[in-house]
GROMACS .gro file of C-alpha atoms in nm:
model
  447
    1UNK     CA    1  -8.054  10.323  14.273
    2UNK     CA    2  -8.216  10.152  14.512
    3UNK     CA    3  -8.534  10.032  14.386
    4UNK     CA    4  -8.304   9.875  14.111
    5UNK     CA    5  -7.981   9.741  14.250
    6UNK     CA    6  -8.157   9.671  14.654
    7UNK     CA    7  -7.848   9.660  14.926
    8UNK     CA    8  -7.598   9.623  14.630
    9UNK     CA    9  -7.685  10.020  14.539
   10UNK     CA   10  -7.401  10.210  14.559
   11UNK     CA   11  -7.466  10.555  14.780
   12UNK     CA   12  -7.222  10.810  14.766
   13UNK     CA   13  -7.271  11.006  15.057
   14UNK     CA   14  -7.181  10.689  15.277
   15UNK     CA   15  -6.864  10.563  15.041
   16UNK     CA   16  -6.718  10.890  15.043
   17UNK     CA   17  -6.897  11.078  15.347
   18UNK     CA   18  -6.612  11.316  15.395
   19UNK     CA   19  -6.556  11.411  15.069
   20UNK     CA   20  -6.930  11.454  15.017
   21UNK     CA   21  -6.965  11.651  15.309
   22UNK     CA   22  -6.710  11.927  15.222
   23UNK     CA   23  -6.935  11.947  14.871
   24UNK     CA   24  -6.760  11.666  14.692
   25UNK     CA   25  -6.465  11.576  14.461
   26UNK     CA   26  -6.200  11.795  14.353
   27UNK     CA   27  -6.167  11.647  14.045
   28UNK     CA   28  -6.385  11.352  13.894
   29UNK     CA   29  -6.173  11.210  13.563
   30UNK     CA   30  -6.244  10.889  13.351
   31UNK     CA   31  -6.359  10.666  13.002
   32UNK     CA   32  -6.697  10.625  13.030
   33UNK     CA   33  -6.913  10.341  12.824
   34UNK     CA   34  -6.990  10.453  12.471
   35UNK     CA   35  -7.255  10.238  12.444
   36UNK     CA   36  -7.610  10.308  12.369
   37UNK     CA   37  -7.856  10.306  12.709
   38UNK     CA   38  -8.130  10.083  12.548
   39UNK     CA   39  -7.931   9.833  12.421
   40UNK     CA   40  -7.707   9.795  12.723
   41UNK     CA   41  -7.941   9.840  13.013
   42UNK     CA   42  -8.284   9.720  13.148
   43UNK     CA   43  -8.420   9.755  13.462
   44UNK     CA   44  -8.197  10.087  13.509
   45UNK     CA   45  -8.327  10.271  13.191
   46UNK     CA   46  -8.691  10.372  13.397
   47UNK     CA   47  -8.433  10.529  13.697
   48UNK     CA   48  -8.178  10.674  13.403
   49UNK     CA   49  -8.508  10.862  13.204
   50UNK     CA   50  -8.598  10.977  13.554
   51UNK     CA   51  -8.316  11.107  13.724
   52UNK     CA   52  -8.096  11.237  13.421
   53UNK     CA   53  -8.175  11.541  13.269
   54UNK     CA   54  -7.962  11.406  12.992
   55UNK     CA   55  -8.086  11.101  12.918
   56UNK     CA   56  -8.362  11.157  12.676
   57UNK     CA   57  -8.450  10.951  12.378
   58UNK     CA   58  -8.198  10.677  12.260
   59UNK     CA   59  -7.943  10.840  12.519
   60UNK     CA   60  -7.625  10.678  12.526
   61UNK     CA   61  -7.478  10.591  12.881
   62UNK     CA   62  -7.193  10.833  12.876
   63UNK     CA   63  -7.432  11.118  12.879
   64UNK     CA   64  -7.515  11.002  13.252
   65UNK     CA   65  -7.204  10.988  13.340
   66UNK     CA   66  -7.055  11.342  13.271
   67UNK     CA   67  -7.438  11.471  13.472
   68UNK     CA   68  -7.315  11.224  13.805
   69UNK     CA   69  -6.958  11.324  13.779
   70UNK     CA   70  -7.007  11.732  13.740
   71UNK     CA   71  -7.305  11.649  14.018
   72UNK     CA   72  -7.053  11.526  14.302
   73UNK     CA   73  -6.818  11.753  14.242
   74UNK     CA   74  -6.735  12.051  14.463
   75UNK     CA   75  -6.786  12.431  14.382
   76UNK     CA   76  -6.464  12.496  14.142
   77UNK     CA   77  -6.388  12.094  14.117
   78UNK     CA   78  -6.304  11.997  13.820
   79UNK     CA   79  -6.386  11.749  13.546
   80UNK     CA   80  -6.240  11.561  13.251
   81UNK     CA   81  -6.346  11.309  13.000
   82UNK     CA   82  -6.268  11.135  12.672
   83UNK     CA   83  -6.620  11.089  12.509
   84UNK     CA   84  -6.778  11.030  12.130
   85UNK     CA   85  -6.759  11.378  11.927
   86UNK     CA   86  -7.030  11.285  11.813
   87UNK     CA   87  -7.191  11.424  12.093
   88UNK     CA   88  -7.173  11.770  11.884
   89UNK     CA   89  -7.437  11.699  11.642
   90UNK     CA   90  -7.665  11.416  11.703
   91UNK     CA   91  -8.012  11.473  11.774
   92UNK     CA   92  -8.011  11.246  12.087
   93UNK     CA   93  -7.741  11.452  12.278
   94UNK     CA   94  -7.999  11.761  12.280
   95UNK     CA   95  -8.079  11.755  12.638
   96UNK     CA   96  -7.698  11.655  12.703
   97UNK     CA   97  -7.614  11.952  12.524
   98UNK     CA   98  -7.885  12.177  12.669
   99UNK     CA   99  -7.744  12.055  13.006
  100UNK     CA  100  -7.351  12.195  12.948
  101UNK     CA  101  -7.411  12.497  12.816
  102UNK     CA  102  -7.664  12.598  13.043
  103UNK     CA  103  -7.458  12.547  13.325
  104UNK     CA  104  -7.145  12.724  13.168
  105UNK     CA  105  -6.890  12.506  13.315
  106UNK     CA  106  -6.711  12.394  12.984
  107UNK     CA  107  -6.364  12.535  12.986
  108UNK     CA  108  -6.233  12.366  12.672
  109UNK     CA  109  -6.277  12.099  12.403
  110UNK     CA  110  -6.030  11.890  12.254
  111UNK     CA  111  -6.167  11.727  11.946
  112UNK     CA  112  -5.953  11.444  11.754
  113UNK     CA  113  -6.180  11.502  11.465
  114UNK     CA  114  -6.104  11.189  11.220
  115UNK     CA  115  -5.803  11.040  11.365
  116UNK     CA  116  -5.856  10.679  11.591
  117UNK     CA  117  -5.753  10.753  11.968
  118UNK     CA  118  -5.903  10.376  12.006
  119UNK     CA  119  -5.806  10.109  11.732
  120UNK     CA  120  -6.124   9.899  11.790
  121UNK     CA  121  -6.338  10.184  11.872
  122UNK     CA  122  -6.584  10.294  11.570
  123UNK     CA  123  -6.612  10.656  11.694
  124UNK     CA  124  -6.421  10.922  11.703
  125UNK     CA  125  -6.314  11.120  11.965
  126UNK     CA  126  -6.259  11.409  12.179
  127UNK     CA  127  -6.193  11.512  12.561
  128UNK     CA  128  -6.421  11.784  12.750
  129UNK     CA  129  -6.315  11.988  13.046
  130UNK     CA  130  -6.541  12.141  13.301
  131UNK     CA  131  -6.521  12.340  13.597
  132UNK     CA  132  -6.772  12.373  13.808
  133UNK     CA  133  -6.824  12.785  13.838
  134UNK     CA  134  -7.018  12.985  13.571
  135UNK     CA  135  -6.712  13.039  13.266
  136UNK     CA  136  -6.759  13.267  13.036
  137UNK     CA  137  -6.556  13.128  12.754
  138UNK     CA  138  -6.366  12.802  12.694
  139UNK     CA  139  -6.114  12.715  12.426
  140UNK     CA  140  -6.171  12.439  12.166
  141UNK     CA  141  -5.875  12.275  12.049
  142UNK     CA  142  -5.910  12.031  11.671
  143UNK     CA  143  -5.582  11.790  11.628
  144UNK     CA  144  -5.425  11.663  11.330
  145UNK     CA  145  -5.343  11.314  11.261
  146UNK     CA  146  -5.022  11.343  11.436
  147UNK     CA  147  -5.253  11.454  11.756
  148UNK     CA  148  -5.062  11.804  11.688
  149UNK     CA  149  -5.266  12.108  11.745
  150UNK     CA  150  -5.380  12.258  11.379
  151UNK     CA  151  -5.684  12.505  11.528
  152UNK     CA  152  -5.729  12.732  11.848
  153UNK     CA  153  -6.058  12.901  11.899
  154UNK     CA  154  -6.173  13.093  12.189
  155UNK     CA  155  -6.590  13.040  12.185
  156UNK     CA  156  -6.802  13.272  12.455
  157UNK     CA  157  -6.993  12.988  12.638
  158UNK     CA  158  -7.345  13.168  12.609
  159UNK     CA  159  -7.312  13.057  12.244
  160UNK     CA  160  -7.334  12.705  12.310
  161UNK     CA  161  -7.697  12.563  12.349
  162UNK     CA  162  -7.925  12.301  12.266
  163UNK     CA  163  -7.867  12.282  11.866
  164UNK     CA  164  -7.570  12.135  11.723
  165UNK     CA  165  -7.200  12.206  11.817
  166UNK     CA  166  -6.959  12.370  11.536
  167UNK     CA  167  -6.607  12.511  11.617
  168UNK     CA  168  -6.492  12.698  11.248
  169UNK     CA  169  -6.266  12.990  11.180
  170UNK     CA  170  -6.442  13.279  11.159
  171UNK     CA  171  -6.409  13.337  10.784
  172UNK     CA  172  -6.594  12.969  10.777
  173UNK     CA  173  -6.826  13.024  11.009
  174UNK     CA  174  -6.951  13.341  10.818
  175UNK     CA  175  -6.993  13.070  10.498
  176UNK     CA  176  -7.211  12.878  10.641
  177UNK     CA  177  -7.403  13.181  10.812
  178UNK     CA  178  -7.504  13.293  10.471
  179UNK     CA  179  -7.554  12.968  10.371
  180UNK     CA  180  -7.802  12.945  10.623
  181UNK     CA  181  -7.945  13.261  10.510
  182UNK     CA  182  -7.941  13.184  10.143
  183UNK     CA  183  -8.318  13.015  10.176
  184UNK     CA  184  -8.572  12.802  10.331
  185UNK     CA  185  -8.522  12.495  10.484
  186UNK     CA  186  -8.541  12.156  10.259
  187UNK     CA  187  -8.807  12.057  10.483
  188UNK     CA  188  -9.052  12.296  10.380
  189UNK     CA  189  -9.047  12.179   9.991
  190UNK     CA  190  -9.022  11.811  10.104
  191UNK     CA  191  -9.341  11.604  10.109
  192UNK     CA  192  -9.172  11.306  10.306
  193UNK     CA  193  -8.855  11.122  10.367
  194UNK     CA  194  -8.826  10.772  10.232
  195UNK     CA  195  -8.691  10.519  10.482
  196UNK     CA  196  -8.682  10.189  10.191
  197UNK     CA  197  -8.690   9.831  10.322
  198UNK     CA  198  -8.565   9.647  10.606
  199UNK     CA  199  -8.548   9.262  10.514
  200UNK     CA  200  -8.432   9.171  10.863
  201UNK     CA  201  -8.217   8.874  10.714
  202UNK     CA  202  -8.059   9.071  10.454
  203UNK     CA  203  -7.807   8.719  10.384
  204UNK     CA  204  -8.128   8.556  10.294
  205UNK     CA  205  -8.323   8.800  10.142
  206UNK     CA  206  -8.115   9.009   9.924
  207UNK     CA  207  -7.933   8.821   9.660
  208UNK     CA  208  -7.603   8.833   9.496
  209UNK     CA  209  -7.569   8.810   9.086
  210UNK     CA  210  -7.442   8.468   9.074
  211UNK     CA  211  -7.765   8.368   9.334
  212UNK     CA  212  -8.030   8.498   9.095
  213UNK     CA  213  -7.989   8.200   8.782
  214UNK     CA  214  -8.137   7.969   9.081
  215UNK     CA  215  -8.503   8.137   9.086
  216UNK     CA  216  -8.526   8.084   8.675
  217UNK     CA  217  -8.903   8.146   8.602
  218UNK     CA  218  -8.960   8.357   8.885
  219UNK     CA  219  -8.747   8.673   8.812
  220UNK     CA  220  -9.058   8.867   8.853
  221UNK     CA  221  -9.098   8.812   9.253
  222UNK     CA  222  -8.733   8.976   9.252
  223UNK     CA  223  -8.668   9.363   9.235
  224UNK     CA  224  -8.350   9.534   9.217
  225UNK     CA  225  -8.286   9.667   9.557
  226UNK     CA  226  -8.025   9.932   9.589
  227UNK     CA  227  -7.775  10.011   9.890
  228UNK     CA  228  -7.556  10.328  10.020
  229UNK     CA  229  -7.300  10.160   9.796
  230UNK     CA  230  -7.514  10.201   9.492
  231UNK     CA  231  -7.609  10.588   9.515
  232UNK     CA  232  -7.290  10.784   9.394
  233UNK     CA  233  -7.308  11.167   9.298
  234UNK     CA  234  -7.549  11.203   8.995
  235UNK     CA  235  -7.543  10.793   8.919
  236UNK     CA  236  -7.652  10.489   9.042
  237UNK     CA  237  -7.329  10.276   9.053
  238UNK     CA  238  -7.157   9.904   9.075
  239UNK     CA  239  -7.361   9.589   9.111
  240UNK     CA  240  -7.734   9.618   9.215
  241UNK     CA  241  -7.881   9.297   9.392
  242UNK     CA  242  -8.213   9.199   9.401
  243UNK     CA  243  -8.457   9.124   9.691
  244UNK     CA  244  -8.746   8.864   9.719
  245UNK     CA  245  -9.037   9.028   9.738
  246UNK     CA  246  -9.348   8.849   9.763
  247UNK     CA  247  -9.561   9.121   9.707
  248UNK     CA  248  -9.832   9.219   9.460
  249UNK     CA  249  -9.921   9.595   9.368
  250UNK     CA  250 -10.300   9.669   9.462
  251UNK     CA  251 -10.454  10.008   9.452
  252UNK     CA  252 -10.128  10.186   9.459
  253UNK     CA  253 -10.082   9.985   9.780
  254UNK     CA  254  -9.801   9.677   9.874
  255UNK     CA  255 -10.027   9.358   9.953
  256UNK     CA  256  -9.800   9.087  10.043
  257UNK     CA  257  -9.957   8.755   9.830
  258UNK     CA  258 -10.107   8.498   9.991
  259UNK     CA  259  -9.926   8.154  10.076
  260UNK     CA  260 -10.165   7.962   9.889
  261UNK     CA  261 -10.044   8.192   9.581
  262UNK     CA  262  -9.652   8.216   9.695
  263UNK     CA  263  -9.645   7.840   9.691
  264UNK     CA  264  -9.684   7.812   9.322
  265UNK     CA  265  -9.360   8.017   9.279
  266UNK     CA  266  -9.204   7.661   9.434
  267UNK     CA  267  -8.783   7.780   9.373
  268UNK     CA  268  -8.842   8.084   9.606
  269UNK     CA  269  -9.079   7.946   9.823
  270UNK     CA  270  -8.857   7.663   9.892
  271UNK     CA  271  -8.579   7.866   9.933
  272UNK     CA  272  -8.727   8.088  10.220
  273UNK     CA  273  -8.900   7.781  10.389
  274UNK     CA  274  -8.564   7.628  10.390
  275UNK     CA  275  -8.450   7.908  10.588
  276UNK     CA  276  -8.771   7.942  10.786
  277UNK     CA  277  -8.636   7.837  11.150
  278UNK     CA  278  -8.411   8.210  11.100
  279UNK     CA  279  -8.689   8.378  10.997
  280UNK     CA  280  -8.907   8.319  11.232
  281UNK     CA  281  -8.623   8.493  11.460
  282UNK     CA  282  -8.645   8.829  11.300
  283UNK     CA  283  -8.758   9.060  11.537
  284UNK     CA  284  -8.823   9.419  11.498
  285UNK     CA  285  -8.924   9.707  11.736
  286UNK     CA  286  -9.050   9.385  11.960
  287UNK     CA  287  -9.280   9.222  11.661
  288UNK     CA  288  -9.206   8.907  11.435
  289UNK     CA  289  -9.272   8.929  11.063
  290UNK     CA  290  -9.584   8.760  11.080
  291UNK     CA  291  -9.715   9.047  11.318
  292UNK     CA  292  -9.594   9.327  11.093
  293UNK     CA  293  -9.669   9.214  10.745
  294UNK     CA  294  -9.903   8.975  10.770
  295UNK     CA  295  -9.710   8.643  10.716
  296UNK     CA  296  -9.371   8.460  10.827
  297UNK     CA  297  -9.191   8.562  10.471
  298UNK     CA  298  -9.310   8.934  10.470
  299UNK     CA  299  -9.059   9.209  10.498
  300UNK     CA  300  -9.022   9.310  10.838
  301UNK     CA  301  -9.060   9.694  10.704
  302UNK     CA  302  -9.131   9.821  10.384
  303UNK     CA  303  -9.229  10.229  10.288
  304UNK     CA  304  -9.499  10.311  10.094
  305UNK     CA  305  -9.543  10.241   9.746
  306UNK     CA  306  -9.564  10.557   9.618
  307UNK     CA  307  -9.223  10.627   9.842
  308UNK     CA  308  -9.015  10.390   9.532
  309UNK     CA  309  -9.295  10.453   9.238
  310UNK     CA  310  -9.247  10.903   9.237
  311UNK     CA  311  -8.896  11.053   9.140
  312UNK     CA  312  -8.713  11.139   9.412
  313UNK     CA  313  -8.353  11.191   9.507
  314UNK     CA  314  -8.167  10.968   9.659
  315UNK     CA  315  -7.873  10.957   9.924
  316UNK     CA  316  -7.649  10.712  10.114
  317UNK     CA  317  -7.738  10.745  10.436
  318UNK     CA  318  -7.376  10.749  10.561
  319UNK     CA  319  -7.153  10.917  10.310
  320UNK     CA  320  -6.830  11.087  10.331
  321UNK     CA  321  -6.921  11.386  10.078
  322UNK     CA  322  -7.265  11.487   9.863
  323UNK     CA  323  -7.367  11.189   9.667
  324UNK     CA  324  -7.769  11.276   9.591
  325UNK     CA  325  -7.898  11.115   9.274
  326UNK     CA  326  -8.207  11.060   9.109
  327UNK     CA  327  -8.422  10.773   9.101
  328UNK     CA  328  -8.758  10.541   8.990
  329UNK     CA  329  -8.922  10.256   9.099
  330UNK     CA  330  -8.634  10.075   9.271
  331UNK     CA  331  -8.623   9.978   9.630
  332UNK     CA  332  -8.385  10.041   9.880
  333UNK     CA  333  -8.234   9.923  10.255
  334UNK     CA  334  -8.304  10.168  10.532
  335UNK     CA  335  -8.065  10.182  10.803
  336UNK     CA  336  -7.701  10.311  10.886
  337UNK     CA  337  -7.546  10.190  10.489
  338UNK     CA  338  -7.873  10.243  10.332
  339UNK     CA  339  -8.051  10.458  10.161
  340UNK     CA  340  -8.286  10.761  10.212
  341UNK     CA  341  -8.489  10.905   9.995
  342UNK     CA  342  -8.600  11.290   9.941
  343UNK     CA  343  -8.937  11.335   9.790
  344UNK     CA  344  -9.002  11.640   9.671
  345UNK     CA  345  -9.346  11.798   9.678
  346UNK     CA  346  -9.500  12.019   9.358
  347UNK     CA  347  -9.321  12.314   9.342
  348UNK     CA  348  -9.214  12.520   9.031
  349UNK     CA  349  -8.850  12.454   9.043
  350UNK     CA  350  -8.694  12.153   8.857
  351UNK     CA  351  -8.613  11.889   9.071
  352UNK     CA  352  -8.269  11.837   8.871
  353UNK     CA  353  -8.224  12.206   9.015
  354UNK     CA  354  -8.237  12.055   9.342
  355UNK     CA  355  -8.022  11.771   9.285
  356UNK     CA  356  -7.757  12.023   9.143
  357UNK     CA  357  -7.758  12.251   9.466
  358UNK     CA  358  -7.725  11.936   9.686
  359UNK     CA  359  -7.461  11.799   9.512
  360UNK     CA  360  -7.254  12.140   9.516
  361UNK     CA  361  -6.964  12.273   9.756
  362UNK     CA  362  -7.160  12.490  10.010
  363UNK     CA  363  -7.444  12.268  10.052
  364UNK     CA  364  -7.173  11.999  10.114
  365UNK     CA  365  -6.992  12.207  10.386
  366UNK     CA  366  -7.348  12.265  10.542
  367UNK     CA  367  -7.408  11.928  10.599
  368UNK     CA  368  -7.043  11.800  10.667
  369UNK     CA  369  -7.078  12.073  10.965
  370UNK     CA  370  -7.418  11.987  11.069
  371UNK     CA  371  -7.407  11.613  11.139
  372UNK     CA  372  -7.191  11.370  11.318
  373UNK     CA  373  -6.899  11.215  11.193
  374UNK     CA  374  -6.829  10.819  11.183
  375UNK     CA  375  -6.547  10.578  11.101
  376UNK     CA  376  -6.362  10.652  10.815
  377UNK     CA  377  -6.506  11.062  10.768
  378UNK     CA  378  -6.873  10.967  10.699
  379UNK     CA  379  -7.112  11.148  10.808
  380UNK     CA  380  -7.497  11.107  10.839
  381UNK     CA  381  -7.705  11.191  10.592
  382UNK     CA  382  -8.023  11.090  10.719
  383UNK     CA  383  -8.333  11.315  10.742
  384UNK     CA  384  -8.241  11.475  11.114
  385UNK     CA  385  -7.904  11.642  10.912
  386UNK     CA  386  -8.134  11.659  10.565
  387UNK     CA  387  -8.414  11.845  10.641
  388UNK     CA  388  -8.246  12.208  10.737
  389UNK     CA  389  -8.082  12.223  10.473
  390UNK     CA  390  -8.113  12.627  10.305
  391UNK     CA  391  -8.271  12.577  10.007
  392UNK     CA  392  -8.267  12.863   9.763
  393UNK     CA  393  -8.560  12.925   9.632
  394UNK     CA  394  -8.594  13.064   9.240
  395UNK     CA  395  -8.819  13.355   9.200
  396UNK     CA  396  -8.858  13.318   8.816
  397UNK     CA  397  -9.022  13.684   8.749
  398UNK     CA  398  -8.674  13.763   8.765
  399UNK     CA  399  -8.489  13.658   8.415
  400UNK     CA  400  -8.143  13.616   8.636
  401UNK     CA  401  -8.264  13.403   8.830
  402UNK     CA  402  -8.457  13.192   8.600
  403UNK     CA  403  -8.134  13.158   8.381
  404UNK     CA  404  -7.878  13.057   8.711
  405UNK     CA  405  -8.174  12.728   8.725
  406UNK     CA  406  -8.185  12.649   8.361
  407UNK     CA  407  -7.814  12.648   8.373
  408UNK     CA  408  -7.788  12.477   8.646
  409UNK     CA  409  -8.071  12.198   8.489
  410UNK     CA  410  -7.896  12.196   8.144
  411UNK     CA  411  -7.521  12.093   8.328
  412UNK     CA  412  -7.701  11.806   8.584
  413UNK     CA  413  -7.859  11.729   8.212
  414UNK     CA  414  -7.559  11.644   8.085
  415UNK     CA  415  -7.371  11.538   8.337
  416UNK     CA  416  -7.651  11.264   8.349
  417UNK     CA  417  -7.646  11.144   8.032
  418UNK     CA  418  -7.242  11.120   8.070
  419UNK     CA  419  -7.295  10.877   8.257
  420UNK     CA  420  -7.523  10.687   8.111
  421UNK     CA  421  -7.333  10.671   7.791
  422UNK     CA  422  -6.991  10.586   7.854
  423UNK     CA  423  -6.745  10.521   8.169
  424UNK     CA  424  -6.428  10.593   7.944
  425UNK     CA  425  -6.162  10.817   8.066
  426UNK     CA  426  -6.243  11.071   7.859
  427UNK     CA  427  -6.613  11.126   7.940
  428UNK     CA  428  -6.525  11.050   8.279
  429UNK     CA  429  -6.336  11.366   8.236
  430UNK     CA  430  -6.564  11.573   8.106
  431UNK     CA  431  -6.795  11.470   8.368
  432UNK     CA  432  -6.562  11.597   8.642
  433UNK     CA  433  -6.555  11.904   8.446
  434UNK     CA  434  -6.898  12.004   8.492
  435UNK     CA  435  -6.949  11.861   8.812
  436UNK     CA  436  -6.675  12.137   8.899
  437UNK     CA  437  -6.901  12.379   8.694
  438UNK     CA  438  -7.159  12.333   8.948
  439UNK     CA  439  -6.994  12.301   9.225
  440UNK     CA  440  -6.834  12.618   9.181
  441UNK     CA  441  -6.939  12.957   9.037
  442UNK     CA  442  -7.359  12.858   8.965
  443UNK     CA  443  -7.374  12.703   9.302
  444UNK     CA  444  -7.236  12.994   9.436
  445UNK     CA  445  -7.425  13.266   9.246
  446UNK     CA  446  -7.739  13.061   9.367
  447UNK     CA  447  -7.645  13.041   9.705
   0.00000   0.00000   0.00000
């Protein structure tokens, strides 16, 4: 663009006049930059949001990229690209998505799925065709891990639109169809999503076990502080550090204390003015720590307090299966290998009946399918790939119904306490045993 790059701006029509002016390339092929557009870009981004009907929200620069190169190509050119799969699911490839399948030039998908095209590339794969003529179907191609074909489909392109991507066998698409039909969406029973902390030096914030004997005397300025690591499937597990957290309880409200009053507490004050010079540095969404909390040691986010002070369930935001527990009073890291929390608003159902259904097989599938997948099979399980989630809801007139919940209560009962008792081999097998109980025949009934 001109107004960005001046003389240096490449024009098309002039670098490639003939080919432009017989309609453009035959074929446009390439690797684009996975990278994210707001990170990576500065003066551009204004020209990008403005001339890219893809590049909405935090648009990654690829997106651009397959627009321009199905743009200068000629009526029945054709187009190929290895991009992100990601692409499929996440909220910011909407418009991206909107874009293909409303021009119906996607001939076929080849998706890698887990397997690592790139060794030092965190995301996964896949490579998307196009021809530029209306198509009325396209073939989707998945790979194994020996890049070996292991499933054909044949998809009618007016069933691609704006919402997310999935490419199942029939007999699995009709699973999660009913799935979907099965209730309401979690959203509608949710009073919020809890995003936790965000320290913005975690190295100097959160500390380790064999850290904590230094602040002796002043234990109660640290709080146990959990991470994705911590939340496992009906358990809170492994070490838990603490955080320093200057912060006194008011009205049901955070109030971070005063430095006159943190100053007495001389071992962590110390501490944190030692590492003042770093945080100072902390930056976040284009404020310092004094600007968002109030002073230079503050948190540079922290949820409400009634967000870590209700039971709620809790999740690892990036998980490779179900792992929703329950939880009270602890705090927890936001971002990518944090935590998010589900709080649930008054409704007559128990909310161990909840935690059961998330934890089970279908509702697993549902979100496995729903959201995109990361390095090592993880997927998101944020609140974008949370909150659709079919719910079904109990309708306890009916003495059926009301006995699939209590069952399903009286097993995440016990499956709890399991837990907390004992981690020998022998509970630990009983605990599968249930967890298979649910998983299985209630969840399905309920479902």
């Amino acid at each position: 663009d001109e107004s960005v790059a001046g003389a240096k701006a490449f024009r098309w029509e002039q670098e490639f006049k003939d080919v432009m002016n017989k309609g453009g390339f035959d074929v446009v092929i390439g690797n684009p930059p996975w990278l994210m557009a707001g990170y990576h870009v500065g003066n551009e981004l204004k020209h990008l949001h403005t001339n890219y009907i893809s590049a909405k929200g935090k648009f990654d620069l690829y997106y651009c990229f397959i627009e321009k190169s199905i743009f200068l190509l000629n009526t029945n050119g054709y187009f190929g690209m290895i991009v992100p799969n990601k692409f499929f699911h996440t909220k910011a490839a909407t418009s991206l998505r909107d874009f293909l399948a409303t021009s119906e030039y996607v001939t076929q998908i080849i998706d890698f799925g887990y397997e690592k095209i790139f060794g030092d590339a965190t995301n996964y794969s896949g490579i998307l065709f196009a021809r530029k003529s209306k198509n009325q179907s396209l073939v989707y191609l998945k790979m194994d891990a020996n890049l070996n074909q292991s499933l054909e489909l044949a998809i009618e392109t007016n069933r691609l639109n704006k919402s997310l991507w999935n490419f199942h066998k029939t007999d699995v698409e009709q699973i999660l169809i009913k799935i979907k039909k099965a209730g309401e969406p979690l959203k509608e029973i949710v009073s919020r999503f809890g995003t936790g902390v965000q320290t913005g030096s975690d190295k100097i914030f959160i500390l380790k076990r064999d850290k904590i004997s230094e602040f002796k005397g002043e234990k109660n300025l640290l709080k146990a502080i959990l991470k994705g690591k911590n939340v496992r499937k009906y358990h809170l597990n492994g070490v838990i550090d603490k955080v320093i957290f200057p912060y006194d309880v008011v009205q049901n409200t955070f109030k971070i204390m005063e430095e006159k009053i943190f100053k007495k507490y001389k071992r962590t004050y110390n501490y944190l003015s030692s590492n003042k010079t770093i945080l100072n540095r902390r930056i976040w969404f284009g404020k310092n720590a004094k600007q968002l909390s109030g002073e230079w040691y503050g948190l540079m986010y922290l949820d409400s307090y009634k967000t870590f002070e209700s039971q709620h369930i809790l999740t690892p935001s990036l998980s490779n299966e179900s792992n929703f527990c329950l939880d009270f009073g602890n705090l927890f890291v936001t971002g990518t290998a944090g935590v998010t929390s589900i709080i649930i608003k008054n409704i007559k159902e128990n909310i161990k009946y909840l935690l059961g259904l998330l934890n089970s097989n279908l509702i697993n599938l549902y979100i496995i399918s729903n959201s995109p997948v990361f390095q090592g099979g993880y997927h998101k399980f944020s609140a974008n790939y949370l909150k659709n989630i079919p719910i079904r809801r109990i309708n306890f007139s009916l003495q059926e119904e009301k006995e699939l919940h209590d069952e399903m209560v009286k097993l995440v009962d016990s499956i709890s306490v399991k837990y907390q008792q004992s981690n020998e081999i022998r509970d630990q097998f009983n605990i599968k045993r249930m967890e298979e109980k649910i998983k299985g025949s209630s969840s399905s009934n309920l479902l």
